[in-house]
Amino acid sequence: AVVEPYNAVFATADLLDYMSAVFVIDNEALYNVCSDSLEIESPTYSDINKVISQVVSSVTASLRFNGDLNANLSDFQTNLVPYPRIHFLLPSFTPFVSTTQTPNTVNDLTTTVYLPCSQLCTAEHSTGLYMASCLIYRGDVVPKDINCAIAKIKNDKSVRFVDWSPTGFKIGINPEVPITVSGTRLVRTVCKLDNTTAVRQVWDRINRKFDLLFTKRAFVHW
């Protein structure tokens, strides 16, 4: 929407004071997922909502399905929010669709979910520092494979943590097999929630667009 910068800025005050955690998702990243990953030429609001539902389904899977290594909503807040006002989380997800080229192993999924193509909010994570990162796996996943994949991620120089939280990984595993946007079942998926300083890029972008609109008093009469 044209007035999206207005809505985001006006909502921020309440989101800071009254929310325990906020998932930051932008339309640009959603359209990129629909056009690139799902190969939809003209994404509709229904297509975008289905992408968002994939993330919400993974985050809330522990409320619907039993699992020995589930991560519930209170765990997310405890592990991802170091200070009350630093609670804006950037979500990522993979895979959105099942194809012959879909990353299938735990190692491939973990590597892919840290790439820009899996993000639901446009931000250069490599330029920021992670305070915490939560990986929520669904399907046929064992902890041993996750530990190996995370060890590889830790050696990646693009994934850097703040000095006071060098091992800020949280893992959740739910054995329930997920379903893609198209309705087919997948062997496994992973949803990632990050608390990173790269979120500053999102606020800078919103502030810049807000200033451009408000300088011209666009839509102020509403």
CSV table of C-alpha atoms in Angstrom, one decimal:
chain,number,residue,atom,x,y,z
A,1,ALA,CA,0.0,0.0,0.0
A,2,VAL,CA,1.1,3.5,-0.7
A,3,VAL,CA,0.6,4.6,2.9
A,4,GLU,CA,2.5,1.6,4.3
A,5,PRO,CA,5.2,3.9,5.8
A,6,TYR,CA,2.6,5.9,7.7
A,7,ASN,CA,1.0,2.7,9.1
A,8,ALA,CA,4.3,1.3,10.1
A,9,VAL,CA,5.6,4.4,11.9
A,10,PHE,CA,2.3,5.1,13.7
A,11,ALA,CA,2.1,1.5,14.9
A,12,THR,CA,5.6,1.3,16.2
A,13,ALA,CA,4.9,3.1,19.5
A,14,ASP,CA,2.3,0.5,20.5
A,15,LEU,CA,4.4,-2.4,19.2
A,16,LEU,CA,7.3,-1.2,21.4
A,17,ASP,CA,5.3,-0.8,24.6
A,18,TYR,CA,2.7,-3.5,24.4
A,19,MET,CA,4.1,-6.4,22.4
A,20,SER,CA,6.4,-9.1,23.7
A,21,ALA,CA,7.7,-10.1,20.3
A,22,VAL,CA,7.0,-8.8,16.8
A,23,PHE,CA,7.6,-10.6,13.5
A,24,VAL,CA,8.7,-8.1,10.8
A,25,ILE,CA,7.5,-9.1,7.3
A,26,ASP,CA,7.5,-6.8,4.3
A,27,ASN,CA,5.6,-6.9,1.0
A,28,GLU,CA,8.8,-6.7,-1.2
A,29,ALA,CA,10.2,-9.9,0.3
A,30,LEU,CA,6.9,-11.7,0.0
A,31,TYR,CA,6.5,-10.7,-3.7
A,32,ASN,CA,10.1,-12.0,-4.3
A,33,VAL,CA,9.2,-15.3,-2.7
A,34,CYS,CA,6.1,-15.7,-4.8
A,35,SER,CA,7.8,-14.7,-8.1
A,36,ASP,CA,11.1,-16.5,-7.6
A,37,SER,CA,10.5,-19.5,-5.4
A,38,LEU,CA,6.8,-20.2,-6.3
A,39,GLU,CA,7.2,-18.9,-9.9
A,40,ILE,CA,3.9,-16.9,-9.7
A,41,GLU,CA,3.9,-14.2,-12.4
A,42,SER,CA,1.3,-12.0,-10.8
A,43,PRO,CA,1.0,-12.7,-7.0
A,44,THR,CA,-2.3,-12.0,-5.4
A,45,TYR,CA,-3.1,-11.3,-1.7
A,46,SER,CA,-4.2,-14.9,-1.4
A,47,ASP,CA,-0.7,-16.1,-2.6
A,48,ILE,CA,1.0,-13.8,-0.1
A,49,ASN,CA,-1.2,-14.8,2.8
A,50,LYS,CA,-0.4,-18.5,2.0
A,51,VAL,CA,3.3,-17.7,2.3
A,52,ILE,CA,2.8,-16.0,5.6
A,53,SER,CA,0.7,-18.9,6.8
A,54,GLN,CA,3.7,-21.3,6.3
A,55,VAL,CA,5.7,-19.3,8.8
A,56,VAL,CA,2.8,-18.9,11.3
A,57,SER,CA,2.1,-22.6,11.0
A,58,SER,CA,5.7,-23.5,11.9
A,59,VAL,CA,5.9,-21.1,14.8
A,60,THR,CA,2.6,-22.3,16.3
A,61,ALA,CA,3.1,-26.0,15.5
A,62,SER,CA,4.0,-26.8,19.1
A,63,LEU,CA,0.5,-25.7,20.2
A,64,ARG,CA,-1.1,-28.2,17.9
A,65,PHE,CA,1.2,-31.2,17.7
A,66,ASN,CA,3.1,-33.0,20.5
A,67,GLY,CA,6.8,-33.4,20.3
A,68,ASP,CA,9.7,-34.2,22.7
A,69,LEU,CA,11.8,-31.3,21.4
A,70,ASN,CA,9.1,-28.7,20.7
A,71,ALA,CA,9.7,-25.0,21.2
A,72,ASN,CA,6.7,-23.1,22.4
A,73,LEU,CA,5.9,-19.4,22.2
A,74,SER,CA,7.3,-18.6,25.7
A,75,ASP,CA,10.6,-20.2,24.6
A,76,PHE,CA,10.9,-17.8,21.7
A,77,GLN,CA,10.5,-14.8,23.9
A,78,THR,CA,12.9,-16.1,26.5
A,79,ASN,CA,15.6,-17.0,24.0
A,80,LEU,CA,15.2,-14.4,21.3
A,81,VAL,CA,14.5,-11.2,23.3
A,82,PRO,CA,17.5,-10.1,25.4
A,83,TYR,CA,15.9,-6.8,26.4
A,84,PRO,CA,12.2,-5.9,26.5
A,85,ARG,CA,12.3,-3.3,23.7
A,86,ILE,CA,14.6,-5.3,21.4
A,87,HIS,CA,11.9,-7.7,20.3
A,88,PHE,CA,11.6,-7.3,16.5
A,89,LEU,CA,12.3,-10.6,14.9
A,90,LEU,CA,13.1,-11.3,11.2
A,91,PRO,CA,11.6,-14.6,9.9
A,92,SER,CA,12.8,-16.9,7.1
A,93,PHE,CA,11.5,-20.1,5.8
A,94,THR,CA,12.5,-22.9,3.4
A,95,PRO,CA,11.3,-24.7,1.3
A,96,PHE,CA,8.0,-23.1,0.1
A,97,VAL,CA,7.4,-25.7,-2.6
A,98,SER,CA,8.4,-29.3,-3.3
A,99,THR,CA,10.5,-29.8,-6.5
A,100,THR,CA,13.3,-32.0,-7.6
A,101,GLN,CA,15.7,-29.2,-6.8
A,102,THR,CA,14.2,-28.6,-3.3
A,103,PRO,CA,16.9,-28.8,-0.6
A,104,ASN,CA,16.1,-31.9,1.3
A,105,THR,CA,18.8,-32.7,3.8
A,106,VAL,CA,19.0,-31.0,7.2
A,107,ASN,CA,22.4,-29.4,6.2
A,108,ASP,CA,21.0,-28.1,2.9
A,109,LEU,CA,17.9,-26.7,4.6
A,110,THR,CA,19.9,-25.0,7.4
A,111,THR,CA,22.3,-23.4,4.8
A,112,THR,CA,19.5,-22.3,2.5
A,113,VAL,CA,17.4,-20.7,5.3
A,114,TYR,CA,20.3,-18.2,6.0
A,115,LEU,CA,20.2,-17.0,2.4
A,116,PRO,CA,18.4,-13.9,1.2
A,117,CYS,CA,16.0,-15.9,-1.0
A,118,SER,CA,14.4,-17.4,2.2
A,119,GLN,CA,13.8,-14.2,4.0
A,120,LEU,CA,10.4,-12.7,4.5
A,121,CYS,CA,11.8,-9.3,5.3
A,122,THR,CA,14.4,-7.5,3.1
A,123,ALA,CA,17.6,-6.9,5.0
A,124,GLU,CA,21.2,-7.7,4.6
A,125,HIS,CA,21.8,-10.0,7.5
A,126,SER,CA,25.5,-10.3,6.7
A,127,THR,CA,26.0,-6.6,7.6
A,128,GLY,CA,24.4,-7.0,11.1
A,129,LEU,CA,25.2,-9.0,14.2
A,130,TYR,CA,22.9,-11.7,15.5
A,131,MET,CA,21.7,-11.6,19.1
A,132,ALA,CA,19.8,-14.8,18.8
A,133,SER,CA,18.7,-17.2,16.1
A,134,CYS,CA,15.9,-19.8,16.5
A,135,LEU,CA,15.6,-22.7,14.1
A,136,ILE,CA,12.2,-24.6,14.0
A,137,TYR,CA,12.4,-27.9,12.1
A,138,ARG,CA,9.4,-29.9,11.1
A,139,GLY,CA,9.3,-33.4,9.7
A,140,ASP,CA,11.9,-36.2,9.7
A,141,VAL,CA,14.8,-34.5,11.6
A,142,VAL,CA,17.2,-35.8,14.2
A,143,PRO,CA,19.3,-33.6,16.6
A,144,LYS,CA,22.6,-35.1,15.4
A,145,ASP,CA,22.1,-33.7,11.9
A,146,ILE,CA,21.1,-30.3,13.3
A,147,ASN,CA,24.2,-30.1,15.4
A,148,CYS,CA,26.4,-30.8,12.4
A,149,ALA,CA,24.5,-28.2,10.3
A,150,ILE,CA,24.8,-25.5,13.1
A,151,ALA,CA,28.5,-26.2,13.5
A,152,LYS,CA,28.9,-25.5,9.8
A,153,ILE,CA,26.9,-22.2,10.1
A,154,LYS,CA,29.1,-21.1,13.0
A,155,ASN,CA,32.1,-21.3,10.8
A,156,ASP,CA,30.4,-19.1,8.2
A,157,LYS,CA,31.8,-15.6,8.5
A,158,SER,CA,28.6,-14.0,7.3
A,159,VAL,CA,26.7,-15.3,10.4
A,160,ARG,CA,28.2,-13.3,13.2
A,161,PHE,CA,26.9,-13.0,16.8
A,162,VAL,CA,27.4,-10.2,19.3
A,163,ASP,CA,30.2,-10.7,21.8
A,164,TRP,CA,27.9,-11.2,24.8
A,165,SER,CA,25.9,-13.9,23.1
A,166,PRO,CA,28.3,-16.0,21.0
A,167,THR,CA,26.2,-19.2,21.1
A,168,GLY,CA,22.7,-17.8,20.7
A,169,PHE,CA,21.0,-20.7,18.9
A,170,LYS,CA,17.6,-22.1,19.9
A,171,ILE,CA,16.3,-25.3,18.3
A,172,GLY,CA,12.8,-26.7,18.0
A,173,ILE,CA,11.8,-30.0,16.4
A,174,ASN,CA,8.3,-31.1,15.6
A,175,PRO,CA,7.8,-34.4,13.9
A,176,GLU,CA,4.6,-33.5,12.2
A,177,VAL,CA,5.1,-33.5,8.4
A,178,PRO,CA,4.4,-30.0,6.9
A,179,ILE,CA,2.4,-29.2,3.8
A,180,THR,CA,3.5,-26.7,1.1
A,181,VAL,CA,1.6,-23.7,-0.3
A,182,SER,CA,0.5,-25.9,-3.2
A,183,GLY,CA,-0.9,-28.6,-0.9
A,184,THR,CA,1.8,-31.2,-1.3
A,185,ARG,CA,3.6,-32.8,1.7
A,186,LEU,CA,7.3,-32.3,2.4
A,187,VAL,CA,9.8,-34.5,4.1
A,188,ARG,CA,11.1,-31.6,6.3
A,189,THR,CA,11.1,-27.8,6.5
A,190,VAL,CA,12.8,-25.2,8.7
A,191,CYS,CA,11.6,-21.8,9.9
A,192,LYS,CA,14.1,-19.3,11.2
A,193,LEU,CA,13.5,-16.4,13.6
A,194,ASP,CA,16.3,-13.9,14.1
A,195,ASN,CA,16.9,-11.1,16.5
A,196,THR,CA,19.6,-9.2,14.6
A,197,THR,CA,20.9,-5.6,14.3
A,198,ALA,CA,20.2,-5.8,10.6
A,199,VAL,CA,16.6,-4.9,11.5
A,200,ARG,CA,17.9,-1.3,11.5
A,201,GLN,CA,17.9,-1.4,7.7
A,202,VAL,CA,14.1,-2.0,7.8
A,203,TRP,CA,13.6,1.0,10.1
A,204,ASP,CA,15.8,3.2,8.0
A,205,ARG,CA,13.9,2.3,4.9
A,206,ILE,CA,10.5,3.0,6.5
A,207,ASN,CA,11.7,6.3,7.9
A,208,ARG,CA,13.0,7.4,4.5
A,209,LYS,CA,9.8,6.6,2.8
A,210,PHE,CA,7.8,8.3,5.6
A,211,ASP,CA,9.8,11.5,5.2
A,212,LEU,CA,9.3,11.5,1.4
A,213,LEU,CA,5.5,11.2,1.9
A,214,PHE,CA,5.1,13.6,4.8
A,215,THR,CA,7.4,16.3,3.2
A,216,LYS,CA,4.8,16.5,0.4
A,217,ARG,CA,1.9,16.1,2.9
A,218,ALA,CA,0.7,13.2,0.8
A,219,PHE,CA,-2.5,11.6,2.1
A,220,VAL,CA,-2.4,13.8,5.3
A,221,HIS,CA,-6.0,14.9,4.6
A,222,TRP,CA,-7.2,11.4,5.4
